[in-house]
Amino acid sequence: MARSSADDMELKRACEAGILSKEKAPEKVVMCMRVAKGHSSGGTWAGKAGKLASRHSNMAKPRVLAVTTKQKGQKTKAFLRVLKYSNGGILELAKVYKIKHLNKVEVASNDPSGCTFILGFDNLRSQSVSPPQWTMRNKDDRNRLLMCALNLCKEVLGGIPKVVGMDIVEMAIWAKENTTTKVAQVATKDSLFESLVLEPDSQVALENDLVSQAEEEDIEALLGTYVMAIGEAEAFSERMKRELVALESANVYALMETESVVEEVLQGLEVATICVEDMDEWLGIFNIKLRHMREDIQSIEWRNNRLEMQSVSNVALGEELDKLLVFLQIPPEYEVSLTGGSFDEGNMVKNIEACEWLTSAIKNLEASNLDPCYAKLRAVREKRAEFVLLKCTFVRRASEFLRNYFPSLIDSMLNDKGNFTQKGQLQRPDHADMRSKCRTYARLLQFIKSLDKSCLTPLRKAYCHSLNLLIRREAREYSNELRNSSKASKSSTPSFEGPAGANQPAGIVDSPAEAYSKMITAFIPLLVDESLFLAHFMCFEVPTSDGSDSDEDSTSPKTSGASGSSAKPSNSSADLGVLNGCLQEMLDGIQEDFYAIVDWAFKLDPLSCIPMHGITDRYIAGQKAEVAGYVSVLLDDLETRITILFSRFIDDACFQIEKYERNVKQVGVVPYIPRFSQLAARMEQYITGSRDLVDQAYTKIVTIMFVTLEKIAQVEPKYADIVLLENYAAFQHSLYDLANVVPTLAKYYHQASEAYEQACSRHINLVIYIHFEKLFQFARKIEELMYNMSPEEIAFQVGMSKVDFRKMLKSSLTGLDKTITAMYRKLQKNITAEELLPSLWEKCKKEFLDKYSTFLKLIAKIYPNETVTSVNEMRDILANL
C-alpha cells in the first residue's frame, strides 16, 4: 500500500509555511492530507445550485486539507484550512473554516467507494450554495481525517457534529482494530490535553474514543446475553446449517397451513381488481368530459378577455383623441389675433396670449414631443403645416409693424424741440419715455425670436438706425452749446521760446476741460444705458445686469460702471459679436462731437488735456459691461486722441528747448529752466486723477533739458563747468517746493544736485591748481616716486633735494595773502549768479585745506625736519581774508 499523505512531513512543513505567510501568529498543523475538490449535485444541499453543481461535478481540483490549532489565551482554537497550489507549485492559503462551526459530516451516497464526503458549516453566507465535496484516495485516509476532526470537536467543543452516511461505532471499532494507539500531548498555555494518535504506518491524532467506556461495557453485556458458541469454526458452521434447515421447514409448513386463507385473499383481490377497472373506466369518461368543458371555458374566457381589452382600448383611444383634438384646434379668439388683429398697445395682452398659445401648440406637435404613431397621422401633419403657416403670417405682420413703429417713434421725438438743447439752455438727453413705449413690445420681440429668429435682423437695424439719428442730433446740439456758452478763453500757456521773463502765465481761468467733463458726464451713462437696453430689448443672448434697463441715467462713472456690471458670457460669443455690430450702427458718428470738444479745448489750453485725460481714465476704469463694448471703444479712442494732442504739445516744448543748443553763446541761466518750473506748477494744478500722463511729460522734458544743457556747456569748454553749476543750481532752486511733493521731479532734483556738485568740484580744482601749481606738482612727483622707492631715497633724487623743496615752498607760499585773494577773484570773475559765490568760496577753501593737509603728510615722510606752515595756520589765514 502506498504511503499516506498524512505521513508526509515535507507536505506538513509546506502547509505551515503557506499558513504563516498569511497569518501573523503561527499555528500547529495537527494533520494534513492531499484531496480532490469537487461539487455536490444532490443530497441535503441539492437546491437551486444543483444544476450548476452537476455541470462542474467532474472538474476535480487538487487541494490540501490541513487541521490546525492555535492557542489564544487559555483557549485553543481549531481550524480546517484549504490550501491550493500556485503556478510555482507552492502551497498558498485558499479558504479557512472554523472547527467550532462544523455541524454536519456526510459521506456522499453517489460514490460507491465511500471515499467522498461533505463537511457542512453553520456560518456559510448562503446555505443555498452547495459546499464542496472532498474525495480521499481510500477509506483509511478518509477515516483518519474525519476521526481527527471529530476528536477535536469533542475535545475543544465538548460534542461532535451530526454524522450522515456512516456508523460512528464502526468508526471507533475501525480506529481500534486498524491502528496502534499512542498518547500525544498538545500543549496549551496553561494546561495539557491528551490526544489519541492512530498509527497504521504513521500517526493520526485522536483526542478521545467516540464511544465512552460505559457505552462499551453496555454493548459487551448485551452481546454476552447471546450464547454464540463460536469457539470453533466448524462446529459453528454445522450449527448454522441445522438452524437454517429448521427455519426453512417451518416456513413451508406455515405456508401449507394458511392455503385457505390465501385463496380468500386472492378472491378478494380479484373483486377489488374488477372494481378498480370499473372505476378507471368511469374516471376516463369523466376526464374526457372535463377536458371538453375546460376547453369551452378557455374559449369563453379568451373571447371575454378580447372584448374587455377592446372596450378598455376604445375608452383610452377616445381620451387620447380628445387630448389630440385640444392640440389641433385653434381657439377663435387667438385665431383673430394671429391672422388680422391690431398691434396697438391696448391689444398687446391678447397678442401675447395668442403668441404663447401658438408657440406651445407648435412645440406640442413636434415629433420629439409626440408619440411616434401620432406623428405619422395625416391630420397631425396637416395641422402642423397649418400652424407653421399661421406662424409665418403672424411674424411677417408683427415685423412689418415694428419696422414702421421705431422710425415713427423717433421722428416724433426729433420733431419736438423741447427734447434738445436750446441756445443758452443745456438739455440733458432723456430717453425714459421712449424706453417705456418700447417695453410694451418687448415680449412680442421675444416671441418673434422664438418663432423665427431671422426676422430680428431687420428689426434691429431699423431700431439702431432710428436711434442713431436721435443720439447724434442730441450730441451735436449739446456739444455746440457747450462751446458757445463756455467762458473759457485762450490761456497763455508757458512757452520755452523768447527772452527770459517773458510769457509769464496768468492764473487759471475757466478751463475748457469743464465743457468736456459735462459732455462726457451727460452722454457716456446714456450710451451705456442705451447699449444695455438694446441687448435686453432686442433679445441678444448675452448677460446683462438687473439694472440694465433702468429709466434713470447714471450721473457718474462709478454709477455707470455699476449699472453695466455683468457676469462673463458662457456660450454667447457669437451673439456678442452681432450685438457689437448693432451698437456700432446705433452710435456711429457720435465720436465726432466728442472729438470736436477735445480739439476745441486743446486749442484754448493745451494743458486742459491733463484733466480731460483724468476724466476719461476714470470712466474707462468704471466701465465693466461687456454689452456696452462700443462705449469702451469710444472712451479708448478719446483717451488716445487726448494723449496724442498732449504729446504734440510736449514735443513742441522739447523742440523749443533744443533750439537753445544752436545759439552761439549762452551766459548765465538758460531761460527754459525757470519756464519749466512755471509749466510744472501749472500742470500740477490741472491733475485730477492719474499722474501717468504728467509724469511722462516731466520725464521727456527734463531729459531734453539736461541733454541740451550739456551741449550748451560744451560750446565754450573753458566755461563749461560754470554754465553747468549755475543752471543746475537754478533748476534746484526753482523746483525745490514741487520736488518735495512730486516723486518724478524729486528724482530729477537729486540728479541735478549730483551734477551741480560735480561741476563745482571740477571748477574749484581748476582754480586751486592755477594759483598753487608748483606746490601740488611737487606733491604729485612725490606720490609717483613712492611707487618705486622708499621715502628716505626720494630726497636724493634730482630736483627733489631739500634745497629744491625750500625753493618751491618759498615761491609758492610767498605772498600767500595775494595768491588767495587772486583765487577768490578768479571765482568771482566768471560767476553771473552772485548768490552762488559764498557757497562756492566755502567749498574752495575746504577743498584747498584738504589738499594742503595731504601735501603736509607727504612732506613729513620725505623731509621730516623741514619747517612748513601748518594746516591750522593756513586755516587762520583763509579765515582772516
Short mmCIF file of N, CA, C and O in Angstrom, two decimals, residues 231-314:
data_model
loop_
_atom_site.label_atom_id
_atom_site.label_comp_id
_atom_site.label_asym_id
_atom_site.label_seq_id
_atom_site.Cartn_x
_atom_site.Cartn_y
_atom_site.Cartn_z
N GLY A 231 -16.72 -20.75 19.40
CA GLY A 231 -15.33 -21.07 19.77
C GLY A 231 -14.62 -21.78 18.65
O GLY A 231 -13.47 -21.51 18.36
N GLU A 232 -15.37 -22.75 17.96
CA GLU A 232 -14.76 -23.46 16.85
C GLU A 232 -15.54 -23.16 15.60
O GLU A 232 -16.77 -23.19 15.60
N ALA A 233 -14.84 -22.93 14.53
CA ALA A 233 -15.49 -22.50 13.29
C ALA A 233 -16.33 -23.62 12.69
O ALA A 233 -17.46 -23.39 12.23
N GLU A 234 -15.86 -24.87 12.69
CA GLU A 234 -16.60 -25.96 12.04
C GLU A 234 -17.87 -26.25 12.81
O GLU A 234 -18.94 -26.44 12.21
N ALA A 235 -17.77 -26.27 14.14
CA ALA A 235 -18.97 -26.54 14.95
C ALA A 235 -19.99 -25.42 14.74
O ALA A 235 -21.20 -25.67 14.62
N PHE A 236 -19.48 -24.16 14.67
CA PHE A 236 -20.40 -23.04 14.46
C PHE A 236 -21.06 -23.12 13.10
O PHE A 236 -22.26 -22.84 12.94
N SER A 237 -20.34 -23.57 12.08
CA SER A 237 -20.90 -23.70 10.73
C SER A 237 -21.97 -24.78 10.69
O SER A 237 -23.03 -24.58 10.06
N GLU A 238 -21.71 -25.93 11.33
CA GLU A 238 -22.71 -27.01 11.36
C GLU A 238 -23.96 -26.53 12.07
O GLU A 238 -25.08 -26.81 11.64
N ARG A 239 -23.78 -25.78 13.12
CA ARG A 239 -24.94 -25.27 13.87
C ARG A 239 -25.77 -24.33 13.01
O ARG A 239 -27.00 -24.39 13.02
N MET A 240 -25.10 -23.45 12.25
CA MET A 240 -25.82 -22.52 11.39
C MET A 240 -26.62 -23.27 10.32
O MET A 240 -27.72 -22.88 9.97
N LYS A 241 -26.05 -24.34 9.75
CA LYS A 241 -26.73 -25.11 8.72
C LYS A 241 -27.98 -25.76 9.27
O LYS A 241 -29.04 -25.75 8.64
N ARG A 242 -27.87 -26.33 10.47
CA ARG A 242 -29.01 -27.00 11.06
C ARG A 242 -30.12 -25.99 11.32
O ARG A 242 -31.31 -26.25 11.08
N GLU A 243 -29.77 -24.83 11.86
CA GLU A 243 -30.78 -23.81 12.15
C GLU A 243 -31.44 -23.29 10.87
O GLU A 243 -32.64 -23.02 10.84
N LEU A 244 -30.70 -23.22 9.78
CA LEU A 244 -31.25 -22.75 8.51
C LEU A 244 -32.24 -23.76 7.95
O LEU A 244 -33.33 -23.40 7.48
N VAL A 245 -31.92 -25.07 8.01
CA VAL A 245 -32.84 -26.10 7.51
C VAL A 245 -34.11 -26.10 8.33
O VAL A 245 -35.22 -26.19 7.79
N ALA A 246 -33.95 -25.97 9.65
CA ALA A 246 -35.13 -25.96 10.51
C ALA A 246 -36.01 -24.76 10.20
O ALA A 246 -37.25 -24.85 10.18
N LEU A 247 -35.39 -23.62 9.94
CA LEU A 247 -36.15 -22.40 9.65
C LEU A 247 -36.90 -22.53 8.34
O LEU A 247 -38.07 -22.16 8.23
N GLU A 248 -36.31 -23.13 7.31
CA GLU A 248 -36.98 -23.31 6.03
C GLU A 248 -38.15 -24.26 6.16
O GLU A 248 -39.23 -24.06 5.56
N SER A 249 -37.96 -25.34 6.92
CA SER A 249 -39.05 -26.31 7.10
C SER A 249 -40.22 -25.64 7.79
O SER A 249 -41.39 -25.86 7.42
N ALA A 250 -39.93 -24.84 8.76
CA ALA A 250 -41.01 -24.15 9.48
C ALA A 250 -41.75 -23.19 8.55
O ALA A 250 -42.97 -23.07 8.61
N ASN A 251 -41.06 -22.54 7.67
CA ASN A 251 -41.71 -21.60 6.75
C ASN A 251 -42.61 -22.33 5.76
O ASN A 251 -43.73 -21.89 5.48
N VAL A 252 -42.20 -23.49 5.23
CA VAL A 252 -43.02 -24.26 4.28
C VAL A 252 -44.25 -24.78 4.98
O VAL A 252 -45.37 -24.74 4.45
N TYR A 253 -44.12 -25.27 6.16
CA TYR A 253 -45.27 -25.78 6.91
C TYR A 253 -46.28 -24.68 7.17
O TYR A 253 -47.49 -24.88 7.06
N ALA A 254 -45.78 -23.53 7.52
CA ALA A 254 -46.70 -22.42 7.79
C ALA A 254 -47.47 -22.04 6.55
O ALA A 254 -48.66 -21.71 6.60
N LEU A 255 -46.81 -22.08 5.42
CA LEU A 255 -47.48 -21.71 4.17
C LEU A 255 -48.59 -22.74 3.85
O LEU A 255 -49.67 -22.37 3.39
N MET A 256 -48.32 -24.01 4.10
CA MET A 256 -49.31 -25.05 3.79
C MET A 256 -50.53 -24.92 4.69
O MET A 256 -51.65 -25.17 4.28
N GLU A 257 -50.37 -24.54 5.91
CA GLU A 257 -51.47 -24.41 6.83
C GLU A 257 -52.38 -23.24 6.47
O GLU A 257 -53.57 -23.25 6.76
N THR A 258 -51.88 -22.21 5.84
CA THR A 258 -52.66 -20.99 5.54
C THR A 258 -53.10 -20.95 4.09
O THR A 258 -53.36 -19.88 3.54
N GLU A 259 -53.32 -22.09 3.38
CA GLU A 259 -53.72 -22.12 1.97
C GLU A 259 -55.12 -21.56 1.79
O GLU A 259 -55.38 -20.77 0.87
N SER A 260 -56.08 -21.92 2.66
CA SER A 260 -57.47 -21.43 2.51
C SER A 260 -57.53 -19.92 2.71
O SER A 260 -58.25 -19.19 2.03
N VAL A 261 -56.73 -19.50 3.65
CA VAL A 261 -56.71 -18.04 3.90
C VAL A 261 -56.17 -17.32 2.68
O VAL A 261 -56.68 -16.28 2.25
N VAL A 262 -55.17 -17.94 2.06
CA VAL A 262 -54.57 -17.30 0.87
C VAL A 262 -55.58 -17.24 -0.26
O VAL A 262 -55.66 -16.24 -0.99
N GLU A 263 -56.40 -18.32 -0.43
CA GLU A 263 -57.39 -18.31 -1.50
C GLU A 263 -58.42 -17.21 -1.28
O GLU A 263 -58.84 -16.52 -2.22
N GLU A 264 -58.87 -17.05 -0.06
CA GLU A 264 -59.84 -15.98 0.23
C GLU A 264 -59.25 -14.62 -0.09
O GLU A 264 -59.89 -13.73 -0.65
N VAL A 265 -58.00 -14.50 0.26
CA VAL A 265 -57.34 -13.21 -0.03
C VAL A 265 -57.26 -12.98 -1.52
O VAL A 265 -57.50 -11.87 -2.03
N LEU A 266 -56.97 -14.05 -2.30
CA LEU A 266 -56.86 -13.90 -3.75
C LEU A 266 -58.20 -13.53 -4.36
O LEU A 266 -58.28 -12.70 -5.29
N GLN A 267 -59.30 -14.18 -3.85
CA GLN A 267 -60.63 -13.84 -4.36
C GLN A 267 -60.95 -12.36 -4.08
O GLN A 267 -61.51 -11.64 -4.92
N GLY A 268 -60.65 -11.96 -2.87
CA GLY A 268 -60.89 -10.54 -2.54
C GLY A 268 -60.10 -9.61 -3.43
O GLY A 268 -60.58 -8.55 -3.86
N LEU A 269 -58.88 -10.01 -3.72
CA LEU A 269 -58.06 -9.18 -4.62
C LEU A 269 -58.64 -9.11 -6.02
O LEU A 269 -58.61 -8.06 -6.68
N GLU A 270 -59.22 -10.23 -6.49
CA GLU A 270 -59.81 -10.25 -7.84
C GLU A 270 -61.01 -9.33 -7.90
O GLU A 270 -61.18 -8.56 -8.88
N VAL A 271 -61.88 -9.39 -6.84
CA VAL A 271 -63.05 -8.50 -6.81
C VAL A 271 -62.59 -7.03 -6.78
O VAL A 271 -63.13 -6.17 -7.48
N ALA A 272 -61.57 -6.78 -5.97
CA ALA A 272 -61.06 -5.40 -5.89
C ALA A 272 -60.49 -4.95 -7.22
O ALA A 272 -60.65 -3.78 -7.63
N THR A 273 -59.89 -5.89 -7.95
CA THR A 273 -59.31 -5.53 -9.26
C THR A 273 -60.40 -5.15 -10.23
O THR A 273 -60.28 -4.18 -11.01
N ILE A 274 -61.54 -5.91 -10.20
CA ILE A 274 -62.65 -5.59 -11.10
C ILE A 274 -63.21 -4.22 -10.78
O ILE A 274 -63.50 -3.41 -11.66
N CYS A 275 -63.35 -3.94 -9.47
CA CYS A 275 -63.87 -2.61 -9.07
C CYS A 275 -62.93 -1.48 -9.51
O CYS A 275 -63.37 -0.43 -9.97
N VAL A 276 -61.65 -1.76 -9.36
CA VAL A 276 -60.68 -0.73 -9.77
C VAL A 276 -60.74 -0.49 -11.27
O VAL A 276 -60.66 0.65 -11.74
N GLU A 277 -60.92 -1.57 -12.06
CA GLU A 277 -61.01 -1.39 -13.52
C GLU A 277 -62.24 -0.60 -13.90
O GLU A 277 -62.19 0.28 -14.78
N ASP A 278 -63.40 -0.91 -13.21
CA ASP A 278 -64.61 -0.13 -13.48
C ASP A 278 -64.40 1.35 -13.12
O ASP A 278 -64.82 2.26 -13.87
N MET A 279 -63.80 1.51 -11.98
CA MET A 279 -63.55 2.90 -11.55
C MET A 279 -62.64 3.64 -12.54
O MET A 279 -62.85 4.81 -12.85
N ASP A 280 -61.65 2.92 -13.07
CA ASP A 280 -60.72 3.56 -14.03
C ASP A 280 -61.47 3.94 -15.30
O ASP A 280 -61.21 5.01 -15.88
N GLU A 281 -62.43 3.10 -15.73
CA GLU A 281 -63.20 3.40 -16.95
C GLU A 281 -64.07 4.63 -16.73
O GLU A 281 -64.16 5.52 -17.59
N TRP A 282 -64.73 4.68 -15.54
CA TRP A 282 -65.57 5.87 -15.25
C TRP A 282 -64.72 7.16 -15.19
O TRP A 282 -65.11 8.20 -15.71
N LEU A 283 -63.57 7.02 -14.54
CA LEU A 283 -62.69 8.21 -14.44
C LEU A 283 -62.24 8.67 -15.82
O LEU A 283 -62.10 9.88 -16.08
N GLY A 284 -62.02 7.72 -16.74
CA GLY A 284 -61.62 8.10 -18.10
C GLY A 284 -62.73 8.87 -18.80
O GLY A 284 -62.46 9.86 -19.50
N ILE A 285 -64.00 8.40 -18.59
CA ILE A 285 -65.11 9.12 -19.22
C ILE A 285 -65.24 10.52 -18.63
O ILE A 285 -65.41 11.51 -19.37
N PHE A 286 -65.17 10.59 -17.28
CA PHE A 286 -65.26 11.91 -16.64
C PHE A 286 -64.12 12.85 -17.09
O PHE A 286 -64.30 14.05 -17.26
N ASN A 287 -62.95 12.26 -17.27
CA ASN A 287 -61.79 13.08 -17.69
C ASN A 287 -62.01 13.69 -19.06
O ASN A 287 -61.68 14.85 -19.32
N ILE A 288 -62.61 12.90 -19.99
CA ILE A 288 -62.89 13.42 -21.34
C ILE A 288 -63.89 14.56 -21.27
O ILE A 288 -63.73 15.61 -21.90
N LYS A 289 -64.97 14.34 -20.46
CA LYS A 289 -65.97 15.40 -20.35
C LYS A 289 -65.38 16.67 -19.72
O LYS A 289 -65.65 17.79 -20.18
N LEU A 290 -64.57 16.46 -18.69
CA LEU A 290 -63.95 17.63 -18.05
C LEU A 290 -63.01 18.36 -19.01
O LEU A 290 -62.91 19.60 -19.00
N ARG A 291 -62.29 17.59 -19.86
CA ARG A 291 -61.38 18.24 -20.81
C ARG A 291 -62.16 19.08 -21.80
O ARG A 291 -61.76 20.21 -22.13
N HIS A 292 -63.32 18.54 -22.24
CA HIS A 292 -64.15 19.32 -23.17
C HIS A 292 -64.69 20.58 -22.50
O HIS A 292 -64.72 21.67 -23.11
N MET A 293 -65.12 20.44 -21.25
CA MET A 293 -65.61 21.61 -20.52
C MET A 293 -64.49 22.64 -20.32
O MET A 293 -64.72 23.86 -20.44
N ARG A 294 -63.32 22.14 -20.01
CA ARG A 294 -62.18 23.06 -19.80
C ARG A 294 -61.87 23.82 -21.09
O ARG A 294 -61.59 25.02 -21.06
N GLU A 295 -61.92 23.16 -22.22
CA GLU A 295 -61.66 23.82 -23.49
C GLU A 295 -62.74 24.87 -23.79
O GLU A 295 -62.43 25.98 -24.27
N ASP A 296 -64.00 24.53 -23.48
CA ASP A 296 -65.07 25.50 -23.69
C ASP A 296 -64.89 26.73 -22.79
O ASP A 296 -65.09 27.87 -23.24
N ILE A 297 -64.51 26.47 -21.53
CA ILE A 297 -64.31 27.59 -20.60
C ILE A 297 -63.16 28.49 -21.08
O ILE A 297 -63.24 29.72 -21.03
N GLN A 298 -62.08 27.88 -21.54
CA GLN A 298 -60.94 28.66 -22.03
C GLN A 298 -61.33 29.51 -23.23
O GLN A 298 -60.92 30.66 -23.35
N SER A 299 -62.13 28.91 -24.11
CA SER A 299 -62.57 29.67 -25.29
C SER A 299 -63.44 30.87 -24.88
O SER A 299 -63.29 31.98 -25.41
N ILE A 300 -64.34 30.61 -23.91
CA ILE A 300 -65.19 31.72 -23.44
C ILE A 300 -64.35 32.81 -22.78
O ILE A 300 -64.55 34.00 -23.00
N GLU A 301 -63.38 32.40 -21.93
CA GLU A 301 -62.53 33.38 -21.25
C GLU A 301 -61.70 34.18 -22.26
O GLU A 301 -61.52 35.39 -22.12
N TRP A 302 -61.23 33.50 -23.30
CA TRP A 302 -60.42 34.20 -24.31
C TRP A 302 -61.24 35.27 -25.03
O TRP A 302 -60.79 36.40 -25.20
N ARG A 303 -62.50 34.89 -25.42
CA ARG A 303 -63.36 35.87 -26.10
C ARG A 303 -63.74 37.01 -25.14
O ARG A 303 -63.80 38.18 -25.55
N ASN A 304 -63.97 36.67 -23.88
CA ASN A 304 -64.32 37.70 -22.90
C ASN A 304 -63.16 38.69 -22.69
O ASN A 304 -63.36 39.91 -22.62
N ASN A 305 -61.95 38.12 -22.62
CA ASN A 305 -60.78 38.99 -22.46
C ASN A 305 -60.59 39.90 -23.66
O ASN A 305 -60.22 41.07 -23.53
N ARG A 306 -60.83 39.35 -24.85
CA ARG A 306 -60.72 40.17 -26.06
C ARG A 306 -61.71 41.33 -26.02
O ARG A 306 -61.37 42.48 -26.35
N LEU A 307 -62.94 41.03 -25.62
CA LEU A 307 -63.96 42.09 -25.56
C LEU A 307 -63.61 43.14 -24.51
O LEU A 307 -63.78 44.35 -24.73
N GLU A 308 -63.13 42.66 -23.35
CA GLU A 308 -62.77 43.60 -22.29
C GLU A 308 -61.60 44.49 -22.71
O GLU A 308 -61.61 45.71 -22.49
N MET A 309 -60.58 43.86 -23.34
CA MET A 309 -59.44 44.64 -23.82
C MET A 309 -59.86 45.64 -24.89
O MET A 309 -59.41 46.79 -24.92
N GLN A 310 -60.75 45.24 -25.76
CA GLN A 310 -61.22 46.14 -26.81
C GLN A 310 -61.97 47.32 -26.21
O GLN A 310 -61.84 48.46 -26.65
N SER A 311 -62.78 47.04 -25.17
CA SER A 311 -63.53 48.11 -24.52
C SER A 311 -62.59 49.12 -23.86
O SER A 311 -62.75 50.34 -24.02
N VAL A 312 -61.58 48.60 -23.12
CA VAL A 312 -60.62 49.48 -22.46
C VAL A 312 -59.82 50.28 -23.49
O VAL A 312 -59.59 51.50 -23.33
N SER A 313 -59.45 49.63 -24.58
CA SER A 313 -58.69 50.32 -25.63
C SER A 313 -59.51 51.41 -26.28
O SER A 313 -58.99 52.50 -26.59
N ASN A 314 -60.79 51.13 -26.47
CA ASN A 314 -61.66 52.16 -27.09
C ASN A 314 -61.79 53.39 -26.18
O ASN A 314 -61.77 54.53 -26.65
#
